[in-house]
Amino acid sequence: MTDLNFCDKVWLTGENMGAKEKRYGSFLPNDYFYIKRIKELGISANYLGFYYIIEILDLLLNERMVVRSFSKQVYPKLANKYNKKETTIERNIRNIIDKYWETELKNKLMHLWLKTEKPTCCEFIYILKNYILQEIA
């Protein structure tokens, strides 16, 4: 863990957590890998959707959850965990897509997304999942 800066160490260890982080808990080392990779894409952790994306990636990659429908499986699970509405979870993820898709993020992920239009929440999560799997390989 020598390549970690102070902020990254705080994320990993949970030390000096602010109100938002206390609400969403500290992350496990596998989650930290996802956090680092997503931050490298330029996505800020200042958005609640960031935390939901990390949770969903954890479900898909660590727990190997087979998802047939995000709206019936994933969003309800997160909504129960964080005491939010399912539409709030989806909206927060969509806010990240709206904010970052037209920036350099689109260029970094274009090899994983062959369409010209902006991805849906589900498509965006799978693009990030494939990006992380490429980083692992």
PDB file of C-alpha atoms in Angstrom:
ATOM      1  CA  MET A   1       0.000   0.000   0.000  1.00  0.00           C
ATOM      2  CA  THR A   2       2.913   2.334  -0.630  1.00  0.00           C
ATOM      3  CA  ASP A   3       1.322   3.962  -3.682  1.00  0.00           C
ATOM      4  CA  LEU A   4      -1.602   5.319  -1.627  1.00  0.00           C
ATOM      5  CA  ASN A   5      -1.996   8.986  -0.851  1.00  0.00           C
ATOM      6  CA  PHE A   6      -3.572  10.254   2.385  1.00  0.00           C
ATOM      7  CA  CYS A   7      -7.110  10.393   0.985  1.00  0.00           C
ATOM      8  CA  ASP A   8      -6.854   6.854  -0.353  1.00  0.00           C
ATOM      9  CA  LYS A   9      -5.640   5.581   3.012  1.00  0.00           C
ATOM     10  CA  VAL A  10      -8.606   7.264   4.688  1.00  0.00           C
ATOM     11  CA  TRP A  11     -10.942   5.506   2.252  1.00  0.00           C
ATOM     12  CA  LEU A  12      -9.338   2.157   2.892  1.00  0.00           C
ATOM     13  CA  THR A  13      -9.028   2.333   6.653  1.00  0.00           C
ATOM     14  CA  GLY A  14     -12.109   4.392   7.433  1.00  0.00           C
ATOM     15  CA  GLU A  15     -10.098   6.843   9.554  1.00  0.00           C
ATOM     16  CA  ASN A  16     -11.338  10.423   9.778  1.00  0.00           C
ATOM     17  CA  MET A  17     -14.513   9.613   7.893  1.00  0.00           C
ATOM     18  CA  GLY A  18     -16.896  12.460   7.162  1.00  0.00           C
ATOM     19  CA  ALA A  19     -20.675  12.339   7.464  1.00  0.00           C
ATOM     20  CA  LYS A  20     -21.235  10.894   3.990  1.00  0.00           C
ATOM     21  CA  GLU A  21     -18.661   8.137   4.446  1.00  0.00           C
ATOM     22  CA  LYS A  22     -20.019   7.265   7.895  1.00  0.00           C
ATOM     23  CA  ARG A  23     -23.423   6.844   6.350  1.00  0.00           C
ATOM     24  CA  TYR A  24     -22.100   4.497   3.696  1.00  0.00           C
ATOM     25  CA  GLY A  25     -19.422   2.760   5.747  1.00  0.00           C
ATOM     26  CA  SER A  26     -15.787   2.084   5.048  1.00  0.00           C
ATOM     27  CA  PHE A  27     -14.895  -0.107   2.130  1.00  0.00           C
ATOM     28  CA  LEU A  28     -13.118  -3.438   2.009  1.00  0.00           C
ATOM     29  CA  PRO A  29      -9.802  -3.796   0.133  1.00  0.00           C
ATOM     30  CA  ASN A  30     -11.556  -5.234  -2.957  1.00  0.00           C
ATOM     31  CA  ASP A  31     -13.865  -2.238  -2.965  1.00  0.00           C
ATOM     32  CA  TYR A  32     -10.825  -0.016  -2.712  1.00  0.00           C
ATOM     33  CA  PHE A  33      -9.537  -1.474  -5.980  1.00  0.00           C
ATOM     34  CA  TYR A  34     -12.820  -0.464  -7.640  1.00  0.00           C
ATOM     35  CA  ILE A  35     -12.676   2.987  -6.057  1.00  0.00           C
ATOM     36  CA  LYS A  36      -9.162   3.563  -7.332  1.00  0.00           C
ATOM     37  CA  ARG A  37      -9.993   2.405 -10.864  1.00  0.00           C
ATOM     38  CA  ILE A  38     -13.143   4.509 -11.070  1.00  0.00           C
ATOM     39  CA  LYS A  39     -11.337   7.569  -9.710  1.00  0.00           C
ATOM     40  CA  GLU A  40      -8.658   7.049 -12.388  1.00  0.00           C
ATOM     41  CA  LEU A  41     -11.419   7.459 -14.962  1.00  0.00           C
ATOM     42  CA  GLY A  42     -12.093  10.904 -13.511  1.00  0.00           C
ATOM     43  CA  ILE A  43     -15.333  10.135 -11.671  1.00  0.00           C
ATOM     44  CA  SER A  44     -15.558  12.013  -8.385  1.00  0.00           C
ATOM     45  CA  ALA A  45     -16.569  10.421  -5.096  1.00  0.00           C
ATOM     46  CA  ASN A  46     -18.538  13.585  -4.294  1.00  0.00           C
ATOM     47  CA  TYR A  47     -21.652  12.052  -5.833  1.00  0.00           C
ATOM     48  CA  LEU A  48     -23.800   9.500  -4.001  1.00  0.00           C
ATOM     49  CA  GLY A  49     -24.036   7.517  -7.223  1.00  0.00           C
ATOM     50  CA  PHE A  50     -20.332   6.773  -6.823  1.00  0.00           C
ATOM     51  CA  TYR A  51     -21.024   4.772  -3.671  1.00  0.00           C
ATOM     52  CA  TYR A  52     -23.899   2.917  -5.303  1.00  0.00           C
ATOM     53  CA  ILE A  53     -21.703   2.021  -8.281  1.00  0.00           C
ATOM     54  CA  ILE A  54     -19.076   0.587  -5.912  1.00  0.00           C
ATOM     55  CA  GLU A  55     -21.755  -1.474  -4.156  1.00  0.00           C
ATOM     56  CA  ILE A  56     -23.109  -2.794  -7.453  1.00  0.00           C
ATOM     57  CA  LEU A  57     -19.631  -3.676  -8.720  1.00  0.00           C
ATOM     58  CA  ASP A  58     -19.062  -5.540  -5.466  1.00  0.00           C
ATOM     59  CA  LEU A  59     -22.277  -7.498  -6.024  1.00  0.00           C
ATOM     60  CA  LEU A  60     -21.314  -8.337  -9.598  1.00  0.00           C
ATOM     61  CA  LEU A  61     -17.620  -9.111  -9.120  1.00  0.00           C
ATOM     62  CA  ASN A  62     -17.129 -10.289  -5.521  1.00  0.00           C
ATOM     63  CA  GLU A  63     -20.448 -11.895  -4.756  1.00  0.00           C
ATOM     64  CA  ARG A  64     -20.878 -12.987  -8.393  1.00  0.00           C
ATOM     65  CA  MET A  65     -24.525 -11.996  -8.333  1.00  0.00           C
ATOM     66  CA  VAL A  66     -26.298 -12.930 -11.557  1.00  0.00           C
ATOM     67  CA  VAL A  67     -28.433  -9.951 -12.490  1.00  0.00           C
ATOM     68  CA  ARG A  68     -31.359 -10.375 -14.813  1.00  0.00           C
ATOM     69  CA  SER A  69     -33.022  -7.096 -13.915  1.00  0.00           C
ATOM     70  CA  PHE A  70     -31.402  -4.161 -12.147  1.00  0.00           C
ATOM     71  CA  SER A  71     -34.784  -2.680 -11.250  1.00  0.00           C
ATOM     72  CA  LYS A  72     -35.967  -5.924  -9.624  1.00  0.00           C
ATOM     73  CA  GLN A  73     -32.770  -7.226  -8.045  1.00  0.00           C
ATOM     74  CA  VAL A  74     -30.080  -4.608  -7.535  1.00  0.00           C
ATOM     75  CA  TYR A  75     -31.914  -1.343  -6.856  1.00  0.00           C
ATOM     76  CA  PRO A  76     -34.241  -2.880  -4.222  1.00  0.00           C
ATOM     77  CA  LYS A  77     -31.268  -4.426  -2.421  1.00  0.00           C
ATOM     78  CA  LEU A  78     -29.429  -1.095  -2.254  1.00  0.00           C
ATOM     79  CA  ALA A  79     -32.624   0.783  -1.414  1.00  0.00           C
ATOM     80  CA  ASN A  80     -33.182  -1.471   1.608  1.00  0.00           C
ATOM     81  CA  LYS A  81     -29.572  -1.207   2.716  1.00  0.00           C
ATOM     82  CA  TYR A  82     -29.455   2.598   2.566  1.00  0.00           C
ATOM     83  CA  ASN A  83     -33.113   3.278   3.371  1.00  0.00           C
ATOM     84  CA  LYS A  84     -33.672   5.066   0.057  1.00  0.00           C
ATOM     85  CA  LYS A  85     -36.138   4.701  -2.788  1.00  0.00           C
ATOM     86  CA  GLU A  86     -35.140   2.565  -5.763  1.00  0.00           C
ATOM     87  CA  THR A  87     -35.659   5.535  -8.064  1.00  0.00           C
ATOM     88  CA  THR A  88     -33.225   7.563  -5.952  1.00  0.00           C
ATOM     89  CA  ILE A  89     -30.516   4.932  -6.416  1.00  0.00           C
ATOM     90  CA  GLU A  90     -31.017   4.905 -10.178  1.00  0.00           C
ATOM     91  CA  ARG A  91     -31.189   8.709 -10.401  1.00  0.00           C
ATOM     92  CA  ASN A  92     -27.908   9.128  -8.518  1.00  0.00           C
ATOM     93  CA  ILE A  93     -26.164   6.726 -10.885  1.00  0.00           C
ATOM     94  CA  ARG A  94     -27.716   8.478 -13.873  1.00  0.00           C
ATOM     95  CA  ASN A  95     -26.417  11.821 -12.539  1.00  0.00           C
ATOM     96  CA  ILE A  96     -22.876  10.481 -12.796  1.00  0.00           C
ATOM     97  CA  ILE A  97     -23.487   9.263 -16.330  1.00  0.00           C
ATOM     98  CA  ASP A  98     -24.948  12.630 -17.337  1.00  0.00           C
ATOM     99  CA  LYS A  99     -22.080  14.538 -15.742  1.00  0.00           C
ATOM    100  CA  TYR A 100     -19.147  12.462 -16.942  1.00  0.00           C
ATOM    101  CA  TRP A 101     -20.121  10.682 -20.151  1.00  0.00           C
ATOM    102  CA  GLU A 102     -19.474  13.632 -22.451  1.00  0.00           C
ATOM    103  CA  THR A 103     -16.022  14.245 -20.939  1.00  0.00           C
ATOM    104  CA  GLU A 104     -12.834  12.258 -21.474  1.00  0.00           C
ATOM    105  CA  LEU A 105     -14.553   9.298 -19.783  1.00  0.00           C
ATOM    106  CA  LYS A 106     -16.282   8.512 -23.056  1.00  0.00           C
ATOM    107  CA  ASN A 107     -12.926   8.301 -24.838  1.00  0.00           C
ATOM    108  CA  LYS A 108     -11.405   6.094 -22.141  1.00  0.00           C
ATOM    109  CA  LEU A 109     -14.274   3.591 -22.294  1.00  0.00           C
ATOM    110  CA  MET A 110     -15.126   3.789 -26.008  1.00  0.00           C
ATOM    111  CA  HIS A 111     -13.444   0.452 -26.765  1.00  0.00           C
ATOM    112  CA  LEU A 112     -15.987  -1.183 -24.414  1.00  0.00           C
ATOM    113  CA  TRP A 113     -18.995   0.735 -25.757  1.00  0.00           C
ATOM    114  CA  LEU A 114     -19.568   0.639 -29.495  1.00  0.00           C
ATOM    115  CA  LYS A 115     -22.769   2.687 -29.577  1.00  0.00           C
ATOM    116  CA  THR A 116     -22.808   6.442 -30.107  1.00  0.00           C
ATOM    117  CA  GLU A 117     -25.513   7.326 -27.581  1.00  0.00           C
ATOM    118  CA  LYS A 118     -25.131   7.623 -23.827  1.00  0.00           C
ATOM    119  CA  PRO A 119     -25.487   4.291 -21.954  1.00  0.00           C
ATOM    120  CA  THR A 120     -28.289   3.487 -19.542  1.00  0.00           C
ATOM    121  CA  CYS A 121     -27.458   2.892 -15.863  1.00  0.00           C
ATOM    122  CA  CYS A 122     -27.309  -0.857 -16.365  1.00  0.00           C
ATOM    123  CA  GLU A 123     -25.140  -0.547 -19.473  1.00  0.00           C
ATOM    124  CA  PHE A 124     -22.810   1.889 -17.709  1.00  0.00           C
ATOM    125  CA  ILE A 125     -22.336  -0.492 -14.768  1.00  0.00           C
ATOM    126  CA  TYR A 126     -21.465  -3.321 -17.157  1.00  0.00           C
ATOM    127  CA  ILE A 127     -19.022  -1.066 -19.016  1.00  0.00           C
ATOM    128  CA  LEU A 128     -17.287  -0.304 -15.702  1.00  0.00           C
ATOM    129  CA  LYS A 129     -17.355  -3.988 -14.772  1.00  0.00           C
ATOM    130  CA  ASN A 130     -15.645  -4.916 -18.043  1.00  0.00           C
ATOM    131  CA  TYR A 131     -13.128  -2.099 -17.576  1.00  0.00           C
ATOM    132  CA  ILE A 132     -12.215  -3.427 -14.118  1.00  0.00           C
ATOM    133  CA  LEU A 133     -11.995  -6.997 -15.389  1.00  0.00           C
ATOM    134  CA  GLN A 134      -9.553  -5.808 -18.066  1.00  0.00           C
ATOM    135  CA  GLU A 135      -7.469  -4.101 -15.374  1.00  0.00           C
ATOM    136  CA  ILE A 136      -7.340  -7.336 -13.376  1.00  0.00           C
ATOM    137  CA  ALA A 137      -6.295  -9.482 -16.356  1.00  0.00           C
TER     138      ALA A 137
END
